[in-house]
PDB file of C-alpha atoms in Angstrom:
ATOM      1  CA  UNK A  18     -11.929 -28.208  -4.179  1.00  0.00           C
ATOM      2  CA  UNK A  19     -13.603 -28.901  -7.807  1.00  0.00           C
ATOM      3  CA  UNK A  20     -14.975 -31.860  -9.703  1.00  0.00           C
ATOM      4  CA  UNK A  21     -13.091 -33.216 -13.054  1.00  0.00           C
ATOM      5  CA  UNK A  22     -15.153 -31.247 -15.096  1.00  0.00           C
ATOM      6  CA  UNK A  23     -13.327 -28.154 -13.767  1.00  0.00           C
ATOM      7  CA  UNK A  24      -9.861 -29.847 -13.660  1.00  0.00           C
ATOM      8  CA  UNK A  25      -9.693 -31.320 -17.392  1.00  0.00           C
ATOM      9  CA  UNK A  26     -10.877 -27.649 -18.240  1.00  0.00           C
ATOM     10  CA  UNK A  27      -7.661 -25.564 -16.933  1.00  0.00           C
ATOM     11  CA  UNK A  28      -5.679 -26.015 -20.162  1.00  0.00           C
ATOM     12  CA  UNK A  29      -2.841 -22.284 -19.040  1.00  0.00           C
ATOM     13  CA  UNK A  30      -1.152 -22.334 -15.421  1.00  0.00           C
ATOM     14  CA  UNK A  31       1.208 -19.286 -14.288  1.00  0.00           C
ATOM     15  CA  UNK A  32       3.328 -20.490 -11.758  1.00  0.00           C
ATOM     16  CA  UNK A  33       4.351 -16.913  -9.058  1.00  0.00           C
ATOM     17  CA  UNK A  34       7.500 -17.469  -6.820  1.00  0.00           C
ATOM     18  CA  UNK A  35      10.246 -17.861  -5.824  1.00  0.00           C
ATOM     19  CA  UNK A  36      13.458 -20.931  -5.135  1.00  0.00           C
ATOM     20  CA  UNK A  37      10.187 -22.316  -4.303  1.00  0.00           C
ATOM     21  CA  UNK A  38       8.523 -22.578  -7.567  1.00  0.00           C
ATOM     22  CA  UNK A  39      10.773 -22.414  -9.626  1.00  0.00           C
ATOM     23  CA  UNK A  40      11.948 -25.367  -8.381  1.00  0.00           C
ATOM     24  CA  UNK A  41      15.726 -25.587  -7.206  1.00  0.00           C
ATOM     25  CA  UNK A  42      17.290 -28.661  -6.752  1.00  0.00           C
ATOM     26  CA  UNK A  43      15.115 -30.802  -8.901  1.00  0.00           C
ATOM     27  CA  UNK A  44      17.087 -30.929 -12.288  1.00  0.00           C
ATOM     28  CA  UNK A  45      14.592 -31.253 -15.071  1.00  0.00           C
ATOM     29  CA  UNK A  46      16.069 -32.635 -18.828  1.00  0.00           C
ATOM     30  CA  UNK A  47      16.857 -29.041 -20.068  1.00  0.00           C
ATOM     31  CA  UNK A  48      19.097 -27.978 -18.288  1.00  0.00           C
ATOM     32  CA  UNK A  49      16.984 -25.998 -15.547  1.00  0.00           C
ATOM     33  CA  UNK A  50      15.257 -26.793 -12.490  1.00  0.00           C
ATOM     34  CA  UNK A  51      11.939 -28.185 -12.938  1.00  0.00           C
ATOM     35  CA  UNK A  52      10.144 -28.376  -9.821  1.00  0.00           C
ATOM     36  CA  UNK A  53       6.837 -28.962  -8.656  1.00  0.00           C
ATOM     37  CA  UNK A  54       5.193 -26.538 -10.631  1.00  0.00           C
ATOM     38  CA  UNK A  55       6.822 -27.651 -13.892  1.00  0.00           C
ATOM     39  CA  UNK A  56       5.192 -31.688 -13.111  1.00  0.00           C
ATOM     40  CA  UNK A  57       1.431 -29.482 -11.606  1.00  0.00           C
ATOM     41  CA  UNK A  58       1.981 -28.478 -14.831  1.00  0.00           C
ATOM     42  CA  UNK A  59       3.267 -31.897 -17.122  1.00  0.00           C
ATOM     43  CA  UNK A  60       0.085 -34.024 -14.277  1.00  0.00           C
ATOM     44  CA  UNK A  61      -2.843 -30.729 -15.975  1.00  0.00           C
ATOM     45  CA  UNK A  62      -2.025 -30.902 -19.062  1.00  0.00           C
ATOM     46  CA  UNK A  63      -2.179 -35.207 -18.415  1.00  0.00           C
ATOM     47  CA  UNK A  64      -6.219 -34.088 -18.723  1.00  0.00           C
ATOM     48  CA  UNK A  65      -6.127 -32.439 -22.458  1.00  0.00           C
ATOM     49  CA  UNK A  66      -6.280 -33.104 -25.704  1.00  0.00           C
ATOM     50  CA  UNK A  67      -1.727 -33.317 -27.280  1.00  0.00           C
ATOM     51  CA  UNK A  68      -0.223 -29.766 -27.569  1.00  0.00           C
ATOM     52  CA  UNK A  69      -3.671 -28.339 -25.530  1.00  0.00           C
ATOM     53  CA  UNK A  70      -1.974 -26.819 -22.363  1.00  0.00           C
ATOM     54  CA  UNK A  71       0.380 -24.696 -21.980  1.00  0.00           C
ATOM     55  CA  UNK A  72       1.850 -22.930 -18.681  1.00  0.00           C
ATOM     56  CA  UNK A  73       4.656 -19.998 -18.096  1.00  0.00           C
ATOM     57  CA  UNK A  74       6.956 -20.313 -14.550  1.00  0.00           C
ATOM     58  CA  UNK A  75       7.645 -16.270 -13.541  1.00  0.00           C
ATOM     59  CA  UNK A  76       9.291 -17.236  -9.809  1.00  0.00           C
ATOM     60  CA  UNK A  77      13.027 -16.551  -8.932  1.00  0.00           C
ATOM     61  CA  UNK A  78      15.195 -17.273  -5.641  1.00  0.00           C
ATOM     62  CA  UNK A  79      15.290 -15.029  -3.507  1.00  0.00           C
ATOM     63  CA  UNK A  80      12.516 -12.988  -4.330  1.00  0.00           C
ATOM     64  CA  UNK A  81      10.231 -11.378  -1.664  1.00  0.00           C
ATOM     65  CA  UNK A  82       6.650 -10.686  -0.842  1.00  0.00           C
ATOM     66  CA  UNK A  83       6.768  -7.331  -2.261  1.00  0.00           C
ATOM     67  CA  UNK A  84       8.951  -8.496  -5.486  1.00  0.00           C
ATOM     68  CA  UNK A  85       7.182 -11.217  -6.795  1.00  0.00           C
ATOM     69  CA  UNK A  86       3.649  -8.915  -5.901  1.00  0.00           C
ATOM     70  CA  UNK A  87       5.280  -5.999  -8.732  1.00  0.00           C
ATOM     71  CA  UNK A  88       7.838  -8.145 -10.701  1.00  0.00           C
ATOM     72  CA  UNK A  89       5.746 -10.683 -11.252  1.00  0.00           C
ATOM     73  CA  UNK A  90       1.946 -10.827 -10.455  1.00  0.00           C
ATOM     74  CA  UNK A  91       0.876  -8.324 -12.965  1.00  0.00           C
ATOM     75  CA  UNK A  92       2.277 -10.104 -15.662  1.00  0.00           C
ATOM     76  CA  UNK A  93      -1.396 -12.700 -14.928  1.00  0.00           C
ATOM     77  CA  UNK A  94      -3.528  -9.035 -15.856  1.00  0.00           C
ATOM     78  CA  UNK A  95      -1.823  -9.806 -19.230  1.00  0.00           C
ATOM     79  CA  UNK A  96      -2.485 -13.850 -19.972  1.00  0.00           C
ATOM     80  CA  UNK A  97      -4.496 -13.730 -18.436  1.00  0.00           C
ATOM     81  CA  UNK A  98      -4.466 -17.488 -17.888  1.00  0.00           C
ATOM     82  CA  UNK A  99      -7.171 -20.540 -16.410  1.00  0.00           C
ATOM     83  CA  UNK A 100      -4.510 -20.520 -12.906  1.00  0.00           C
ATOM     84  CA  UNK A 101      -2.417 -19.379 -11.089  1.00  0.00           C
ATOM     85  CA  UNK A 102      -0.456 -21.410  -7.641  1.00  0.00           C
ATOM     86  CA  UNK A 103       0.965 -18.131  -5.800  1.00  0.00           C
ATOM     87  CA  UNK A 104       3.217 -19.151  -3.060  1.00  0.00           C
ATOM     88  CA  UNK A 105       5.278 -16.199  -1.604  1.00  0.00           C
ATOM     89  CA  UNK A 106       6.388 -15.003   1.915  1.00  0.00           C
ATOM     90  CA  UNK A 107       8.716 -17.846   3.220  1.00  0.00           C
ATOM     91  CA  UNK A 108      11.732 -15.519   2.563  1.00  0.00           C
ATOM     92  CA  UNK A 109       9.545 -12.276   4.199  1.00  0.00           C
ATOM     93  CA  UNK A 110       8.782 -15.299   7.373  1.00  0.00           C
ATOM     94  CA  UNK A 111      12.761 -15.671   7.473  1.00  0.00           C
ATOM     95  CA  UNK A 112      14.416 -12.375   7.958  1.00  0.00           C
ATOM     96  CA  UNK A 113      14.560 -11.015  11.656  1.00  0.00           C
ATOM     97  CA  UNK A 114      11.190  -8.647  12.787  1.00  0.00           C
ATOM     98  CA  UNK A 115       9.596  -9.634  10.032  1.00  0.00           C
ATOM     99  CA  UNK A 116       5.543  -9.311  11.089  1.00  0.00           C
ATOM    100  CA  UNK A 117       3.670 -12.761   9.452  1.00  0.00           C
ATOM    101  CA  UNK A 118       0.471 -11.097  10.132  1.00  0.00           C
ATOM    102  CA  UNK A 119       2.049  -7.735   8.152  1.00  0.00           C
ATOM    103  CA  UNK A 120       3.904 -10.364   5.640  1.00  0.00           C
ATOM    104  CA  UNK A 121      -0.609 -11.964   5.610  1.00  0.00           C
ATOM    105  CA  UNK A 122      -2.511  -8.457   4.411  1.00  0.00           C
ATOM    106  CA  UNK A 123      -0.046  -7.410   1.461  1.00  0.00           C
ATOM    107  CA  UNK A 124      -0.351 -11.764   0.930  1.00  0.00           C
ATOM    108  CA  UNK A 125      -4.120 -11.385   0.859  1.00  0.00           C
ATOM    109  CA  UNK A 126      -3.669  -8.117  -0.986  1.00  0.00           C
ATOM    110  CA  UNK A 127      -1.702 -10.027  -3.904  1.00  0.00           C
ATOM    111  CA  UNK A 128      -4.768 -12.837  -4.626  1.00  0.00           C
ATOM    112  CA  UNK A 129      -7.263 -10.486  -4.824  1.00  0.00           C
ATOM    113  CA  UNK A 130      -5.750  -8.518  -7.606  1.00  0.00           C
ATOM    114  CA  UNK A 131      -5.052 -12.620  -8.795  1.00  0.00           C
ATOM    115  CA  UNK A 132      -8.766 -13.452  -8.580  1.00  0.00           C
ATOM    116  CA  UNK A 133     -10.185 -10.717 -10.809  1.00  0.00           C
ATOM    117  CA  UNK A 134      -7.608 -12.288 -13.903  1.00  0.00           C
ATOM    118  CA  UNK A 135      -7.256 -16.638 -13.095  1.00  0.00           C
ATOM    119  CA  UNK A 136      -9.724 -18.300 -13.372  1.00  0.00           C
ATOM    120  CA  UNK A 137      -8.553 -20.862 -10.179  1.00  0.00           C
ATOM    121  CA  UNK A 138      -6.230 -19.641  -7.539  1.00  0.00           C
ATOM    122  CA  UNK A 139      -4.211 -22.274  -5.420  1.00  0.00           C
ATOM    123  CA  UNK A 140      -1.991 -20.980  -2.656  1.00  0.00           C
ATOM    124  CA  UNK A 141       0.899 -23.218  -0.553  1.00  0.00           C
ATOM    125  CA  UNK A 142       0.935 -23.331   3.399  1.00  0.00           C
ATOM    126  CA  UNK A 143       4.773 -23.483   4.600  1.00  0.00           C
ATOM    127  CA  UNK A 144       6.613 -25.944   5.752  1.00  0.00           C
ATOM    128  CA  UNK A 145       6.373 -27.839   9.576  1.00  0.00           C
ATOM    129  CA  UNK A 146      10.445 -27.265  10.271  1.00  0.00           C
ATOM    130  CA  UNK A 147       9.804 -28.865  13.230  1.00  0.00           C
ATOM    131  CA  UNK A 148      13.554 -30.953  14.056  1.00  0.00           C
ATOM    132  CA  UNK A 149      14.881 -28.584  11.193  1.00  0.00           C
ATOM    133  CA  UNK A 150      17.773 -26.869  12.253  1.00  0.00           C
ATOM    134  CA  UNK A 151      18.204 -23.303  12.504  1.00  0.00           C
ATOM    135  CA  UNK A 152      14.475 -22.888  11.595  1.00  0.00           C
ATOM    136  CA  UNK A 153      12.443 -24.918  13.730  1.00  0.00           C
ATOM    137  CA  UNK A 154      13.442 -21.719  15.661  1.00  0.00           C
ATOM    138  CA  UNK A 155      10.630 -20.265  13.234  1.00  0.00           C
ATOM    139  CA  UNK A 156       8.705 -21.743  13.012  1.00  0.00           C
ATOM    140  CA  UNK A 157       5.285 -19.733  15.878  1.00  0.00           C
ATOM    141  CA  UNK A 158       6.187 -17.450  12.939  1.00  0.00           C
ATOM    142  CA  UNK A 159       5.055 -19.281  10.197  1.00  0.00           C
ATOM    143  CA  UNK A 160       2.209 -21.348  11.703  1.00  0.00           C
ATOM    144  CA  UNK A 161       0.804 -18.220  12.710  1.00  0.00           C
ATOM    145  CA  UNK A 162       1.234 -17.071   8.263  1.00  0.00           C
ATOM    146  CA  UNK A 163      -0.190 -20.415   7.775  1.00  0.00           C
ATOM    147  CA  UNK A 164      -3.477 -19.575  10.527  1.00  0.00           C
ATOM    148  CA  UNK A 165      -3.306 -15.766   7.674  1.00  0.00           C
ATOM    149  CA  UNK A 166      -3.516 -18.682   3.916  1.00  0.00           C
ATOM    150  CA  UNK A 167      -5.774 -20.190   5.426  1.00  0.00           C
ATOM    151  CA  UNK A 168      -8.447 -17.869   5.908  1.00  0.00           C
ATOM    152  CA  UNK A 169      -7.858 -15.775   3.219  1.00  0.00           C
ATOM    153  CA  UNK A 170      -7.762 -19.194   1.573  1.00  0.00           C
ATOM    154  CA  UNK A 171     -11.380 -19.326   2.096  1.00  0.00           C
ATOM    155  CA  UNK A 172     -12.838 -15.815   2.047  1.00  0.00           C
ATOM    156  CA  UNK A 173     -11.049 -16.160  -1.624  1.00  0.00           C
ATOM    157  CA  UNK A 174     -11.905 -19.262  -2.824  1.00  0.00           C
ATOM    158  CA  UNK A 175      -8.651 -20.840  -3.217  1.00  0.00           C
ATOM    159  CA  UNK A 176      -6.584 -23.888  -3.059  1.00  0.00           C
ATOM    160  CA  UNK A 177      -4.885 -24.597  -0.689  1.00  0.00           C
ATOM    161  CA  UNK A 178      -1.844 -26.844  -0.671  1.00  0.00           C
ATOM    162  CA  UNK A 179      -1.170 -27.164   3.245  1.00  0.00           C
ATOM    163  CA  UNK A 180       2.926 -27.924   3.601  1.00  0.00           C
ATOM    164  CA  UNK A 181       2.639 -27.727   7.679  1.00  0.00           C
ATOM    165  CA  UNK A 182       0.492 -32.212   6.951  1.00  0.00           C
ATOM    166  CA  UNK A 183       2.216 -32.674   4.636  1.00  0.00           C
ATOM    167  CA  UNK A 184       3.879 -36.272   6.368  1.00  0.00           C
ATOM    168  CA  UNK A 185       6.239 -37.476   4.084  1.00  0.00           C
ATOM    169  CA  UNK A 186       8.752 -33.969   3.971  1.00  0.00           C
ATOM    170  CA  UNK A 187       9.281 -35.100   6.954  1.00  0.00           C
ATOM    171  CA  UNK A 188      11.805 -37.346   5.933  1.00  0.00           C
ATOM    172  CA  UNK A 189      15.192 -36.802   4.796  1.00  0.00           C
ATOM    173  CA  UNK A 190      15.155 -37.088   1.704  1.00  0.00           C
ATOM    174  CA  UNK A 191      12.047 -34.983   0.505  1.00  0.00           C
ATOM    175  CA  UNK A 192      15.688 -32.809   1.302  1.00  0.00           C
ATOM    176  CA  UNK A 193      18.231 -31.909  -0.880  1.00  0.00           C
ATOM    177  CA  UNK A 194      21.696 -30.623   0.900  1.00  0.00           C
ATOM    178  CA  UNK A 195      21.699 -27.440   1.116  1.00  0.00           C
ATOM    179  CA  UNK A 196      18.286 -28.466   3.241  1.00  0.00           C
ATOM    180  CA  UNK A 197      16.626 -25.317   2.748  1.00  0.00           C
ATOM    181  CA  UNK A 198      14.954 -27.046  -1.231  1.00  0.00           C
ATOM    182  CA  UNK A 199      13.504 -30.381  -2.061  1.00  0.00           C
ATOM    183  CA  UNK A 200      14.876 -32.880  -3.667  1.00  0.00           C
ATOM    184  CA  UNK A 201      13.107 -34.584  -6.804  1.00  0.00           C
ATOM    185  CA  UNK A 202      11.339 -36.029  -4.772  1.00  0.00           C
ATOM    186  CA  UNK A 203      10.291 -33.964  -2.235  1.00  0.00           C
ATOM    187  CA  UNK A 204       8.952 -32.002  -5.291  1.00  0.00           C
ATOM    188  CA  UNK A 205       6.636 -35.067  -6.256  1.00  0.00           C
ATOM    189  CA  UNK A 206       5.137 -35.180  -3.442  1.00  0.00           C
ATOM    190  CA  UNK A 207       4.618 -32.067  -3.027  1.00  0.00           C
ATOM    191  CA  UNK A 208       3.583 -31.757  -6.841  1.00  0.00           C
ATOM    192  CA  UNK A 209       1.211 -34.151  -6.459  1.00  0.00           C
ATOM    193  CA  UNK A 210      -0.100 -32.933  -3.020  1.00  0.00           C
ATOM    194  CA  UNK A 211      -1.415 -29.726  -4.525  1.00  0.00           C
ATOM    195  CA  UNK A 212      -2.969 -32.022  -7.730  1.00  0.00           C
ATOM    196  CA  UNK A 213      -5.177 -33.228  -5.410  1.00  0.00           C
ATOM    197  CA  UNK A 214      -5.645 -30.659  -3.053  1.00  0.00           C
ATOM    198  CA  UNK A 215      -6.833 -28.838  -7.058  1.00  0.00           C
ATOM    199  CA  UNK A 216      -9.324 -31.804  -7.322  1.00  0.00           C
ATOM    200  CA  UNK A 217      -7.314 -34.167  -9.743  1.00  0.00           C
ATOM    201  CA  UNK A 218      -7.909 -37.615  -9.832  1.00  0.00           C
ATOM    202  CA  UNK A 219      -5.019 -39.537  -8.447  1.00  0.00           C
ATOM    203  CA  UNK A 220      -3.918 -43.352  -8.390  1.00  0.00           C
ATOM    204  CA  UNK A 221      -3.020 -44.948  -4.570  1.00  0.00           C
ATOM    205  CA  UNK A 222       0.435 -45.343  -5.992  1.00  0.00           C
ATOM    206  CA  UNK A 223       0.169 -40.942  -6.056  1.00  0.00           C
ATOM    207  CA  UNK A 224      -0.257 -40.471  -2.413  1.00  0.00           C
ATOM    208  CA  UNK A 225       1.690 -37.861  -1.555  1.00  0.00           C
ATOM    209  CA  UNK A 226       2.023 -39.197   1.219  1.00  0.00           C
ATOM    210  CA  UNK A 227       3.253 -42.299   0.359  1.00  0.00           C
ATOM    211  CA  UNK A 228       5.938 -44.090   3.211  1.00  0.00           C
ATOM    212  CA  UNK A 229       9.586 -43.969   1.821  1.00  0.00           C
ATOM    213  CA  UNK A 230      10.988 -47.209   1.893  1.00  0.00           C
ATOM    214  CA  UNK A 231      13.246 -48.831   4.847  1.00  0.00           C
ATOM    215  CA  UNK A 232      16.931 -46.097   4.429  1.00  0.00           C
ATOM    216  CA  UNK A 233      19.785 -47.493   6.777  1.00  0.00           C
ATOM    217  CA  UNK A 234      19.352 -44.699  10.125  1.00  0.00           C
ATOM    218  CA  UNK A 235      22.761 -43.728  10.932  1.00  0.00           C
ATOM    219  CA  UNK A 236      24.568 -43.751  13.712  1.00  0.00           C
ATOM    220  CA  UNK A 237      25.544 -40.609  15.950  1.00  0.00           C
ATOM    221  CA  UNK A 238      29.225 -39.704  14.660  1.00  0.00           C
ATOM    222  CA  UNK A 239      27.696 -39.959  10.688  1.00  0.00           C
ATOM    223  CA  UNK A 240      24.323 -37.204  11.900  1.00  0.00           C
ATOM    224  CA  UNK A 241      27.280 -34.714  13.231  1.00  0.00           C
ATOM    225  CA  UNK A 242      29.678 -35.252  10.751  1.00  0.00           C
ATOM    226  CA  UNK A 243      26.959 -34.494   7.929  1.00  0.00           C
ATOM    227  CA  UNK A 244      25.628 -31.201  10.377  1.00  0.00           C
ATOM    228  CA  UNK A 245      29.093 -29.956  10.175  1.00  0.00           C
ATOM    229  CA  UNK A 246      29.851 -30.289   6.497  1.00  0.00           C
ATOM    230  CA  UNK A 247      25.956 -28.971   5.674  1.00  0.00           C
ATOM    231  CA  UNK A 248      26.954 -25.927   8.245  1.00  0.00           C
ATOM    232  CA  UNK A 249      30.194 -25.767   6.533  1.00  0.00           C
ATOM    233  CA  UNK A 250      28.914 -25.881   3.107  1.00  0.00           C
ATOM    234  CA  UNK A 251      25.494 -24.600   3.170  1.00  0.00           C
ATOM    235  CA  UNK A 252      25.313 -23.078   6.120  1.00  0.00           C
ATOM    236  CA  UNK A 253      27.931 -20.039   6.288  1.00  0.00           C
ATOM    237  CA  UNK A 254      27.353 -18.148   2.794  1.00  0.00           C
ATOM    238  CA  UNK A 255      23.734 -18.474   3.095  1.00  0.00           C
ATOM    239  CA  UNK A 256      24.182 -16.461   6.414  1.00  0.00           C
ATOM    240  CA  UNK A 257      27.229 -14.246   5.302  1.00  0.00           C
ATOM    241  CA  UNK A 258      24.518 -13.480   1.701  1.00  0.00           C
ATOM    242  CA  UNK A 259      21.650 -12.050   3.896  1.00  0.00           C
ATOM    243  CA  UNK A 260      25.197  -9.744   5.875  1.00  0.00           C
ATOM    244  CA  UNK A 261      25.552  -8.962   2.538  1.00  0.00           C
ATOM    245  CA  UNK A 262      22.388  -7.859   2.161  1.00  0.00           C
ATOM    246  CA  UNK A 263      22.693 -10.396  -1.382  1.00  0.00           C
ATOM    247  CA  UNK A 264      19.060 -12.617  -2.624  1.00  0.00           C
ATOM    248  CA  UNK A 265      20.953 -15.576  -3.999  1.00  0.00           C
ATOM    249  CA  UNK A 266      18.141 -14.859  -7.304  1.00  0.00           C
ATOM    250  CA  UNK A 267      20.282 -11.715  -8.355  1.00  0.00           C
ATOM    251  CA  UNK A 268      20.849 -10.989 -12.087  1.00  0.00           C
ATOM    252  CA  UNK A 269      19.050 -14.466 -12.385  1.00  0.00           C
ATOM    253  CA  UNK A 270      15.388 -14.039 -14.342  1.00  0.00           C
ATOM    254  CA  UNK A 271      11.812 -16.751 -14.354  1.00  0.00           C
ATOM    255  CA  UNK A 272      13.278 -18.937 -16.011  1.00  0.00           C
ATOM    256  CA  UNK A 273       9.590 -19.252 -18.357  1.00  0.00           C
ATOM    257  CA  UNK A 274       8.803 -16.241 -18.395  1.00  0.00           C
ATOM    258  CA  UNK A 275       6.071 -16.681 -21.287  1.00  0.00           C
ATOM    259  CA  UNK A 276       2.959 -19.359 -22.375  1.00  0.00           C
ATOM    260  CA  UNK A 277       3.908 -21.871 -24.179  1.00  0.00           C
ATOM    261  CA  UNK A 278       2.972 -25.781 -24.319  1.00  0.00           C
ATOM    262  CA  UNK A 279       4.399 -28.617 -22.166  1.00  0.00           C
TER     263      UNK A 279
END
């Protein structure tokens, strides 16, 4: 873990990845999605003098690992930031027949390239999908991929935001209505976890695993209605796109393609 001096020395940050890092379902004040990476950038900027921090977010929803490597990783060699976050491969793992061992090899090759051009590299493990409809069936593959990611981080001196161990995201309120992307509060919890992984000093009120307020318990009938609504509005269209070979990121460009002040 970095000390506080190293954190205050970070004056540029580039975020790479897919919808998770783009920040889907966390509306920002400018009409674009914000997300955990934007929130982390603000936490880092708060450690610097005013207007002395620059940030780019190259993540695009739906991107597979090889697309992130081909489209986004080369930009890091041009920008040479103090920090880069690299969270990719989740969309690959969701695909039938995907091999987490092989995906991890491609992920590490990209990490080696990033380490050449960025001061520090932050990676994220996958979420624990226990209890999540359908995605729970992939829990073993995700755990295997996560094991590789932790080993890659150890070998290459990367910081790790361990989403698998983040208990706060087991609460339904951490997720948006589609159950695939985080809610605004979920993104905030991940931003705090990432900040802590980098060694950023946090207050007790900024604990990413702080207990949620008490919430009403849904009846079995209410849960059934909610599940049926989710399947009709989100699951069926998502499966349809997969069958047609379409991506939610088709024709979407990075929201913040150049380093600029927050």
